[in-house]
PDB file of C-alpha atoms in Angstrom:
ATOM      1  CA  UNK A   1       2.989  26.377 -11.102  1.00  0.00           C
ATOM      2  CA  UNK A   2       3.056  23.606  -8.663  1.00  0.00           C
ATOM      3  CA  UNK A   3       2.130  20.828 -11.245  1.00  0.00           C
ATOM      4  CA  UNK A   4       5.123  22.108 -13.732  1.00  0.00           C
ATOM      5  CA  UNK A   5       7.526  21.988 -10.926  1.00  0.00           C
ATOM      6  CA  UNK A   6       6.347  18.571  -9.625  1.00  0.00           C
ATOM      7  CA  UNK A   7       6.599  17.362 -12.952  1.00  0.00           C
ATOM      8  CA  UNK A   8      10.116  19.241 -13.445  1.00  0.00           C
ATOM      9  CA  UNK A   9      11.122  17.424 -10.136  1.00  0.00           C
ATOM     10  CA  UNK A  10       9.762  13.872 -11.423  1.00  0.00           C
ATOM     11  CA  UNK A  11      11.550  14.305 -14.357  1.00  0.00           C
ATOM     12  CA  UNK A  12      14.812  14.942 -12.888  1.00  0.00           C
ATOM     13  CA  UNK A  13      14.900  12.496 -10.277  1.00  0.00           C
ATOM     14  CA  UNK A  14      13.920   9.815 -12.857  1.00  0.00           C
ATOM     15  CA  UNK A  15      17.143  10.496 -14.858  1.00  0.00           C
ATOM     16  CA  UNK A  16      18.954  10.564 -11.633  1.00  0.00           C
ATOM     17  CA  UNK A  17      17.837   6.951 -11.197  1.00  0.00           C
ATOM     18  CA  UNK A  18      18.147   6.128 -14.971  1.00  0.00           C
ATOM     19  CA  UNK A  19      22.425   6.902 -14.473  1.00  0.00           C
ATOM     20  CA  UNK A  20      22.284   4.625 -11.616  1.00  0.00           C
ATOM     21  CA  UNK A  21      20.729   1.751 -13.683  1.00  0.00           C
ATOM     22  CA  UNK A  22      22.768   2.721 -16.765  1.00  0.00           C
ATOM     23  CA  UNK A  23      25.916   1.572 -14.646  1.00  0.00           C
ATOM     24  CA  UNK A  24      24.741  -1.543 -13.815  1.00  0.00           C
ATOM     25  CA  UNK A  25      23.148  -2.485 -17.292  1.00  0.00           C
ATOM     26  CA  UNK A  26      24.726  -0.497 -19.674  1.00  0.00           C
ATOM     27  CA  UNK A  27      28.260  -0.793 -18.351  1.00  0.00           C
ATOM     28  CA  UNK A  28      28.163  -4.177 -16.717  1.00  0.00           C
ATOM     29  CA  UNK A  29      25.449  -5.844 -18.494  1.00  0.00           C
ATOM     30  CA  UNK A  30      23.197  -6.862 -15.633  1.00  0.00           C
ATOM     31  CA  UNK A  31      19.243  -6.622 -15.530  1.00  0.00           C
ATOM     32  CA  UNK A  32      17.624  -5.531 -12.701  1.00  0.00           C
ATOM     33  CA  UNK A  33      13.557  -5.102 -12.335  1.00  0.00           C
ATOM     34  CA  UNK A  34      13.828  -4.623  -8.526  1.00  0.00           C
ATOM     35  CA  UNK A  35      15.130  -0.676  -8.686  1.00  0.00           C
ATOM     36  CA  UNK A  36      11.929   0.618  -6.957  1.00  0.00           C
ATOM     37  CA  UNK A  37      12.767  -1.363  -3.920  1.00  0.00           C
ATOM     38  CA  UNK A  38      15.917   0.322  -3.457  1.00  0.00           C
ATOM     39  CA  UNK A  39      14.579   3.331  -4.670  1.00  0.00           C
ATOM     40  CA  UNK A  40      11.531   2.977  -1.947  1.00  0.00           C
ATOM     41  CA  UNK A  41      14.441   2.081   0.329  1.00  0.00           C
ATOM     42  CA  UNK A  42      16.283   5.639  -0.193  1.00  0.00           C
ATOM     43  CA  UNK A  43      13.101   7.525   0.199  1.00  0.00           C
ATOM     44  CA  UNK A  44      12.094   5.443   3.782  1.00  0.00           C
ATOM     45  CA  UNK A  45      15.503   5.946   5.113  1.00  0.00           C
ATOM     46  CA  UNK A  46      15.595   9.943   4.881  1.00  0.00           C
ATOM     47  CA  UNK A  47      12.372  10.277   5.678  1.00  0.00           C
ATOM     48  CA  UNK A  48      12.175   8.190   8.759  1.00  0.00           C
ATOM     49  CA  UNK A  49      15.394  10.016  10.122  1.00  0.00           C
ATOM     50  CA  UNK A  50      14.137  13.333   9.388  1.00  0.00           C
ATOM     51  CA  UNK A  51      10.328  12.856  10.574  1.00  0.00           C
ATOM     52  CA  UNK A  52      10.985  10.505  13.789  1.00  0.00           C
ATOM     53  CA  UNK A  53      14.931  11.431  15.030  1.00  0.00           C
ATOM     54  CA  UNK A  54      14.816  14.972  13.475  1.00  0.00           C
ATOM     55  CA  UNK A  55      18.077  14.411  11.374  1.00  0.00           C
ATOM     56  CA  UNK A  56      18.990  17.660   8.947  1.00  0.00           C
ATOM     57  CA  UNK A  57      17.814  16.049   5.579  1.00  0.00           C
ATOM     58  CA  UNK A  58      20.922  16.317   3.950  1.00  0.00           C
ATOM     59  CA  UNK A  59      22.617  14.019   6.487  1.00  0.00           C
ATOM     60  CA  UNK A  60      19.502  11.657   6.181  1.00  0.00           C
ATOM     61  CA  UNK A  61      20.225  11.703   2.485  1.00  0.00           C
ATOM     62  CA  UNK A  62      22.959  10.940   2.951  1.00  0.00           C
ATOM     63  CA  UNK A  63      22.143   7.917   5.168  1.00  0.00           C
ATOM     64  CA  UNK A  64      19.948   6.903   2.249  1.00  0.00           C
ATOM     65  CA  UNK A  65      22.736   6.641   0.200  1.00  0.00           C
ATOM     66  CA  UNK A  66      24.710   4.510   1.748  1.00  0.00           C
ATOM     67  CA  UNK A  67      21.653   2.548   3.347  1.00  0.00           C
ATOM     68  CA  UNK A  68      21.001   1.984  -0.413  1.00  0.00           C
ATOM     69  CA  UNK A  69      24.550   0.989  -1.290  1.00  0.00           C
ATOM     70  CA  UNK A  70      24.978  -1.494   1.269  1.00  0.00           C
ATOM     71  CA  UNK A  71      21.870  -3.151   0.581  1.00  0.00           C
ATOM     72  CA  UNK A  72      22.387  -3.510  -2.523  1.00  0.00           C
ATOM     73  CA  UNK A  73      26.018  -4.983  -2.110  1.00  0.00           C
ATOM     74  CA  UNK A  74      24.591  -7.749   0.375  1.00  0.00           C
ATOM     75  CA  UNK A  75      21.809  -8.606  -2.401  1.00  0.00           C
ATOM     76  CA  UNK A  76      24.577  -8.399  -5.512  1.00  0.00           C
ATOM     77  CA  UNK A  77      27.041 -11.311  -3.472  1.00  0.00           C
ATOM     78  CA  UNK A  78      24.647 -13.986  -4.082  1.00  0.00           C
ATOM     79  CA  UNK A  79      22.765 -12.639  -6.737  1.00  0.00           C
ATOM     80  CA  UNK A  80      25.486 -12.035  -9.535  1.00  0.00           C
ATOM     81  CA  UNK A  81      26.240 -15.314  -9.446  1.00  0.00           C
ATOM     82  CA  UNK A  82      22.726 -15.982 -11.630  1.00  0.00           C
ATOM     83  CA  UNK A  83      22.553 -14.808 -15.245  1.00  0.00           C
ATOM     84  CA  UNK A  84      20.287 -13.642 -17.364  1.00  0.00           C
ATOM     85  CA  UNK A  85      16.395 -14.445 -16.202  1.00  0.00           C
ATOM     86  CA  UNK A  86      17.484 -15.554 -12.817  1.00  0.00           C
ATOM     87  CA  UNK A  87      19.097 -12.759 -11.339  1.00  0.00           C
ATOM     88  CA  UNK A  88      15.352 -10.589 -12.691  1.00  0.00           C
ATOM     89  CA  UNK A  89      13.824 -12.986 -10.949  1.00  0.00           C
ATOM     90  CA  UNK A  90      16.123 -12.568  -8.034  1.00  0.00           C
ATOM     91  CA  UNK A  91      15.407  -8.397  -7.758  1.00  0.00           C
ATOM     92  CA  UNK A  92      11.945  -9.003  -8.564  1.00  0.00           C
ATOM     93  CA  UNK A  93      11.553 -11.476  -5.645  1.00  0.00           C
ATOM     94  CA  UNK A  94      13.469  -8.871  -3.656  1.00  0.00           C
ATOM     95  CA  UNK A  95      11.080  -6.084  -4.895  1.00  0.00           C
ATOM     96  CA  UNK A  96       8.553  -7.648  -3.469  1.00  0.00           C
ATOM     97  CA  UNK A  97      10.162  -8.366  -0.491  1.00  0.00           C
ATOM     98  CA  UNK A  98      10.044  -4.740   0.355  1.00  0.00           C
ATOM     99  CA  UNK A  99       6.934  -3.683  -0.280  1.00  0.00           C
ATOM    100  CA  UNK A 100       5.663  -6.102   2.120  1.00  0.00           C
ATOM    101  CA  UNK A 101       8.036  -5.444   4.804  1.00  0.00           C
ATOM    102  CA  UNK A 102       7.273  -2.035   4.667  1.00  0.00           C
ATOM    103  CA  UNK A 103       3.590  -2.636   4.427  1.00  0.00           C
ATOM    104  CA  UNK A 104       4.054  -5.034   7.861  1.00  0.00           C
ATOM    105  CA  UNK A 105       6.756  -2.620   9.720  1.00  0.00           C
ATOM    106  CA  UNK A 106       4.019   0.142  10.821  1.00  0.00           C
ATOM    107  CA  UNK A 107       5.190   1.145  14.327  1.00  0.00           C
ATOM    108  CA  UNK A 108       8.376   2.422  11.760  1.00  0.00           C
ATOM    109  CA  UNK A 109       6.662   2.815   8.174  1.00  0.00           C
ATOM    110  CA  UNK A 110       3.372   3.853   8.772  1.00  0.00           C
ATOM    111  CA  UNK A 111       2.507   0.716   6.854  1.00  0.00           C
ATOM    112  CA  UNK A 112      -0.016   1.738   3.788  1.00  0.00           C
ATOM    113  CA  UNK A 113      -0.593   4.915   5.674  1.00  0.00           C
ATOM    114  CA  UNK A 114       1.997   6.077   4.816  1.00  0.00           C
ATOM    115  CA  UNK A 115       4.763   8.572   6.050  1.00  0.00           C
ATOM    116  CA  UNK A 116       3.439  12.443   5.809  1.00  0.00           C
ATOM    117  CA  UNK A 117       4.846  15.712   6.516  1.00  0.00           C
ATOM    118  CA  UNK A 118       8.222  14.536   5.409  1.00  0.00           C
ATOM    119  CA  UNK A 119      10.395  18.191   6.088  1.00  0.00           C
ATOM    120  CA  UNK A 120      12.462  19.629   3.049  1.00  0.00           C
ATOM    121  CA  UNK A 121      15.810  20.395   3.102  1.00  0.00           C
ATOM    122  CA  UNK A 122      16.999  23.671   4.845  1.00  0.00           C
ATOM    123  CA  UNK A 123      19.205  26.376   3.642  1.00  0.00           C
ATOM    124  CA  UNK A 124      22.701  26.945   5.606  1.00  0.00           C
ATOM    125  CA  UNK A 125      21.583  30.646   6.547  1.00  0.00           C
ATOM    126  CA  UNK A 126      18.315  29.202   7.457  1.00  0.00           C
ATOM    127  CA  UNK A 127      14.537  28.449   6.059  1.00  0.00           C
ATOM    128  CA  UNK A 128      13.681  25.682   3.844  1.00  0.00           C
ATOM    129  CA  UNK A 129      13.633  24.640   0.199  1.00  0.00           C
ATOM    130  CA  UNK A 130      10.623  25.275  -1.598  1.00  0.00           C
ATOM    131  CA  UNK A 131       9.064  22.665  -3.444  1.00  0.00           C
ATOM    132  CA  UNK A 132      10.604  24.471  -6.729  1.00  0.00           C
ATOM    133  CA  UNK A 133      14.311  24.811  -5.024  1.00  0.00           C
ATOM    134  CA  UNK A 134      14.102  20.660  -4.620  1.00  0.00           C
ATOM    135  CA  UNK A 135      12.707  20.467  -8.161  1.00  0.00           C
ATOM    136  CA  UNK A 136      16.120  22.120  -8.997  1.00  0.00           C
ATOM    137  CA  UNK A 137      18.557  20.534  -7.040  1.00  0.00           C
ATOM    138  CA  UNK A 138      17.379  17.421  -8.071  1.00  0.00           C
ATOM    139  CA  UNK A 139      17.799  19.059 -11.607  1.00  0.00           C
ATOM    140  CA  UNK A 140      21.068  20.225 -11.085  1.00  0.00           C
ATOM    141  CA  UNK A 141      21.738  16.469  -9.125  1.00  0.00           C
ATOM    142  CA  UNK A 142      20.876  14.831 -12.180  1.00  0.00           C
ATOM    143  CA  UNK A 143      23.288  17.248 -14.608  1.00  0.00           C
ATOM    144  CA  UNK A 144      26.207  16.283 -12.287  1.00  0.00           C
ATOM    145  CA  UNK A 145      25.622  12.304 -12.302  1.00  0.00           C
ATOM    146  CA  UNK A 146      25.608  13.136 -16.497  1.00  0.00           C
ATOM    147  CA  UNK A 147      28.852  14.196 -16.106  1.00  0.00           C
ATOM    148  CA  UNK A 148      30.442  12.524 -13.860  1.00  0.00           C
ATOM    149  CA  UNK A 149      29.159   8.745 -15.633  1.00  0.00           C
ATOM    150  CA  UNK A 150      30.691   9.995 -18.471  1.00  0.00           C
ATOM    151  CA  UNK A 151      34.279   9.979 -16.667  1.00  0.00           C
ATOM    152  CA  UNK A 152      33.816   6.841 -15.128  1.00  0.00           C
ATOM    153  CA  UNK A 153      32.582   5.470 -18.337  1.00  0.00           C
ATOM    154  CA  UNK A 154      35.825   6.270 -18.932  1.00  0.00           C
ATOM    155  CA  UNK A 155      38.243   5.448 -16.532  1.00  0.00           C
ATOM    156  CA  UNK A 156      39.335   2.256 -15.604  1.00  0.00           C
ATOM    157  CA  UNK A 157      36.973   1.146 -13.897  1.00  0.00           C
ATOM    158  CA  UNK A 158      34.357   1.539 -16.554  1.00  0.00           C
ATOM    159  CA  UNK A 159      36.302  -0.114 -18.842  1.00  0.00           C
ATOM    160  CA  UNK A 160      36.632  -3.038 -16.657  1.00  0.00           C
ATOM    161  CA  UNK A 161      33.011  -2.960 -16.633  1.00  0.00           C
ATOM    162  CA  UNK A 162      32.332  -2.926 -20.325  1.00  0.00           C
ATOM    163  CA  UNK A 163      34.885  -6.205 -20.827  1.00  0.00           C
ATOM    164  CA  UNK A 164      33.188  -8.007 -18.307  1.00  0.00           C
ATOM    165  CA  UNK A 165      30.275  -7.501 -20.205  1.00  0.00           C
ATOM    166  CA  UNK A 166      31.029  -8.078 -23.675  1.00  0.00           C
ATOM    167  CA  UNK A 167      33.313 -11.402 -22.914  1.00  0.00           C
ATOM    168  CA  UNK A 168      34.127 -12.792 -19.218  1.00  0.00           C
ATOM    169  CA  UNK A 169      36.557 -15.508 -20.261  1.00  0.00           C
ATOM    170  CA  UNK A 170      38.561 -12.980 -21.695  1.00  0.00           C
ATOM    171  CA  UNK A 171      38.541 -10.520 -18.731  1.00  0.00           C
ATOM    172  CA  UNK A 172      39.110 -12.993 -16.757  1.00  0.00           C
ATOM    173  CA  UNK A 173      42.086 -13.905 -18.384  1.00  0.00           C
ATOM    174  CA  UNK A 174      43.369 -10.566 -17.860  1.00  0.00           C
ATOM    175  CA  UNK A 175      42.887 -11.092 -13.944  1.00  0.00           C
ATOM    176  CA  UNK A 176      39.527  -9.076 -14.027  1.00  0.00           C
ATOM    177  CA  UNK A 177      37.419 -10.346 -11.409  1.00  0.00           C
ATOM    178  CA  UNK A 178      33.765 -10.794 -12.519  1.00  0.00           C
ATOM    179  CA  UNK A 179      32.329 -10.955  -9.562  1.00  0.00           C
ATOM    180  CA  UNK A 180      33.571  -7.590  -7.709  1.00  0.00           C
ATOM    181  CA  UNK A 181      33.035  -5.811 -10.859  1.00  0.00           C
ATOM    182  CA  UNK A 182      29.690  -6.142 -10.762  1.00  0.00           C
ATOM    183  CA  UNK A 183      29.384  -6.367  -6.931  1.00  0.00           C
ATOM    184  CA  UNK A 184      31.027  -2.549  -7.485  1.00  0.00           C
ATOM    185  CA  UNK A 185      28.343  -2.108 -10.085  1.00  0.00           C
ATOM    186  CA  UNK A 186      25.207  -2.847  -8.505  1.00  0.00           C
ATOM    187  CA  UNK A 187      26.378  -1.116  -5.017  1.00  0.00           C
ATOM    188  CA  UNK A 188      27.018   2.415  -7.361  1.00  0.00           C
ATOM    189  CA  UNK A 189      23.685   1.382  -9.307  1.00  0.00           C
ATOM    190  CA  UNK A 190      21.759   1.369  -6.345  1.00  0.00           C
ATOM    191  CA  UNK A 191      23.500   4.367  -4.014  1.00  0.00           C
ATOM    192  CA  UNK A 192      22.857   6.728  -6.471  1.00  0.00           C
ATOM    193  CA  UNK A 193      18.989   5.268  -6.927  1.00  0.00           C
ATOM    194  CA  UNK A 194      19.104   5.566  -2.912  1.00  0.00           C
ATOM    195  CA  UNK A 195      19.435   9.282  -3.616  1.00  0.00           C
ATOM    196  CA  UNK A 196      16.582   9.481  -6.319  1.00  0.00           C
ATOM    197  CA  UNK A 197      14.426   7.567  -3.545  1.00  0.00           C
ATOM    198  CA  UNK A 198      15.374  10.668  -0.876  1.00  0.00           C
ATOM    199  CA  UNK A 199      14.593  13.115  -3.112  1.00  0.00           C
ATOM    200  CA  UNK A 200      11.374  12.020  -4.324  1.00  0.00           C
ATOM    201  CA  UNK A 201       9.945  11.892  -1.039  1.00  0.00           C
ATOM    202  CA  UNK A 202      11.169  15.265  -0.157  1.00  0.00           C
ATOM    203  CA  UNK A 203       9.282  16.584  -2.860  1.00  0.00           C
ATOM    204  CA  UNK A 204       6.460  14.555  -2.701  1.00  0.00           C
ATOM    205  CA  UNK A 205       5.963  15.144   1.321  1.00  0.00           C
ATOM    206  CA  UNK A 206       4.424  11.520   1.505  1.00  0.00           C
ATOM    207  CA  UNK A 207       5.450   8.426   0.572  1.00  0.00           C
ATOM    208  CA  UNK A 208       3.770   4.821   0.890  1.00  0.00           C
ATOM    209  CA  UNK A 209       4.017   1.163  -0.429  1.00  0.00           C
ATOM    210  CA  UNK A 210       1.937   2.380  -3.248  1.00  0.00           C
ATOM    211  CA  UNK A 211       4.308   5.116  -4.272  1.00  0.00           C
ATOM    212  CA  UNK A 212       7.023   1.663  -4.869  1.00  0.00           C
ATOM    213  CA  UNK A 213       4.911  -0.366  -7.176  1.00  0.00           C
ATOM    214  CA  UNK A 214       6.935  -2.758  -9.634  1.00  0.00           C
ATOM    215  CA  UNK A 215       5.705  -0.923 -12.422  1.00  0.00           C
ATOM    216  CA  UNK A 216       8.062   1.759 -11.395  1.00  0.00           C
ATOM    217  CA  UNK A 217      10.850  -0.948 -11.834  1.00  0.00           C
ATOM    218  CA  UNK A 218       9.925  -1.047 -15.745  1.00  0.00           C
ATOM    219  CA  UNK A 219      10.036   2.348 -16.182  1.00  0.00           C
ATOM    220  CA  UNK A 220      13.626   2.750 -14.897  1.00  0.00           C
ATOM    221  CA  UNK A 221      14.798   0.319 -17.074  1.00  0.00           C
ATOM    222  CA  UNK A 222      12.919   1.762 -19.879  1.00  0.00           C
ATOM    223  CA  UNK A 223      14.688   4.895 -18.970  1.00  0.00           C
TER     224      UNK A 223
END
């Protein structure tokens, strides 16, 4: 029924977002409590292209994505420079930030209104998802990112990411460059919680500040 697949959907996304956050703190080491922000920003960006420019919503996921990415690079620069308590403090501050600006932006956000009638995806031979057929992409979404952290655990990359973490004198002593790691880190962290963001409001069909409260922040990095 519509409950189990909403639930099904929840589910699926939150482990979508939980892979994202598992690069950044389980590779690289680094805390962040500001992952509904960029997860609120993910779900705004797809929805405002889809609802007010009438972009297909795989493009405007798309957009998300990168939105996501790139905003989370520009916060990372300064912000992996702090350790420990200060860069939490840093996303939390930045959590906050968002709410607020989408709260205040309402010719664009529809403030605590709200955005509604946000338009599912559409099949290539035509009609749209149902709520179930999101449910299960973001199911089968979720499956992939399994997979494919578990190669980049792997690779090089990864295992750039797990020195960095465990000792930085000595990566840096093997020309590792702290910094960009986790620059890399945080931008991959929050892309793929970009995505979570545009498929939660897909399924949901309305989003507001309240759906991004900093209690959601906690429960990705319980997850």
């Amino acid at each position: 029924n519509e409950y189990q697949i909403l639930i099904l959907g929840t589910v699926a996304i939150s482990a979508i977002v939980g892979v994202g956050l598992n690069v950044l703190m389980g590779l690289s080491g680094q805390i962040s409590l500001g992952h509904a922000a960029f997860y609120a920003i993910g779900a705004y960006t797809a929805s405002i292209l889809a609802t007010s420019y009438q972009w297909g919503y795989a493009l405007a996921t798309l957009a998300a994505i990168v939105v996501s990415g790139v905003v989370g690079i520009l916060l990372s620069l300064p912000g992996l420079r702090l350790r420990g308590p200060y860069l939490a403090m840093v996303t939390i501050a930045f959590g906050y930030f968002v709410e607020q600006g989408i709260a205040n932006w309402k010719d664009v956000t529809g403030g605590w209104n709200g955005l509604m009638g946000i338009p599912p995806p559409s099949w290539i031979a035509g009609g749209a998802f149902s709520p179930k057929d999101i449910a299960w992409a973001a199911t089968l979404f979720s499956a992939l990112l399994v997979i494919a952290y578990s190669f980049f655990s792997a690779s090089r990359w990864g295992r750039m990411m797990r020195a960095s973490k465990d000792s930085e004198i000595a990566s840096e002593s093997l020309g590792i460059q702290i910094v960009w790691i986790r620059v890399l880190a945080f931008s991959i962290s929050t892309a793929i919680t970009g995505l979570g963001g545009a498929l939660f409001a897909t399924l949901n069909g309305f989003i507001s500040p309240e759906s991004f409260p900093f209690f959601q922040s906690i429960i990705f990095l319980l997850i």
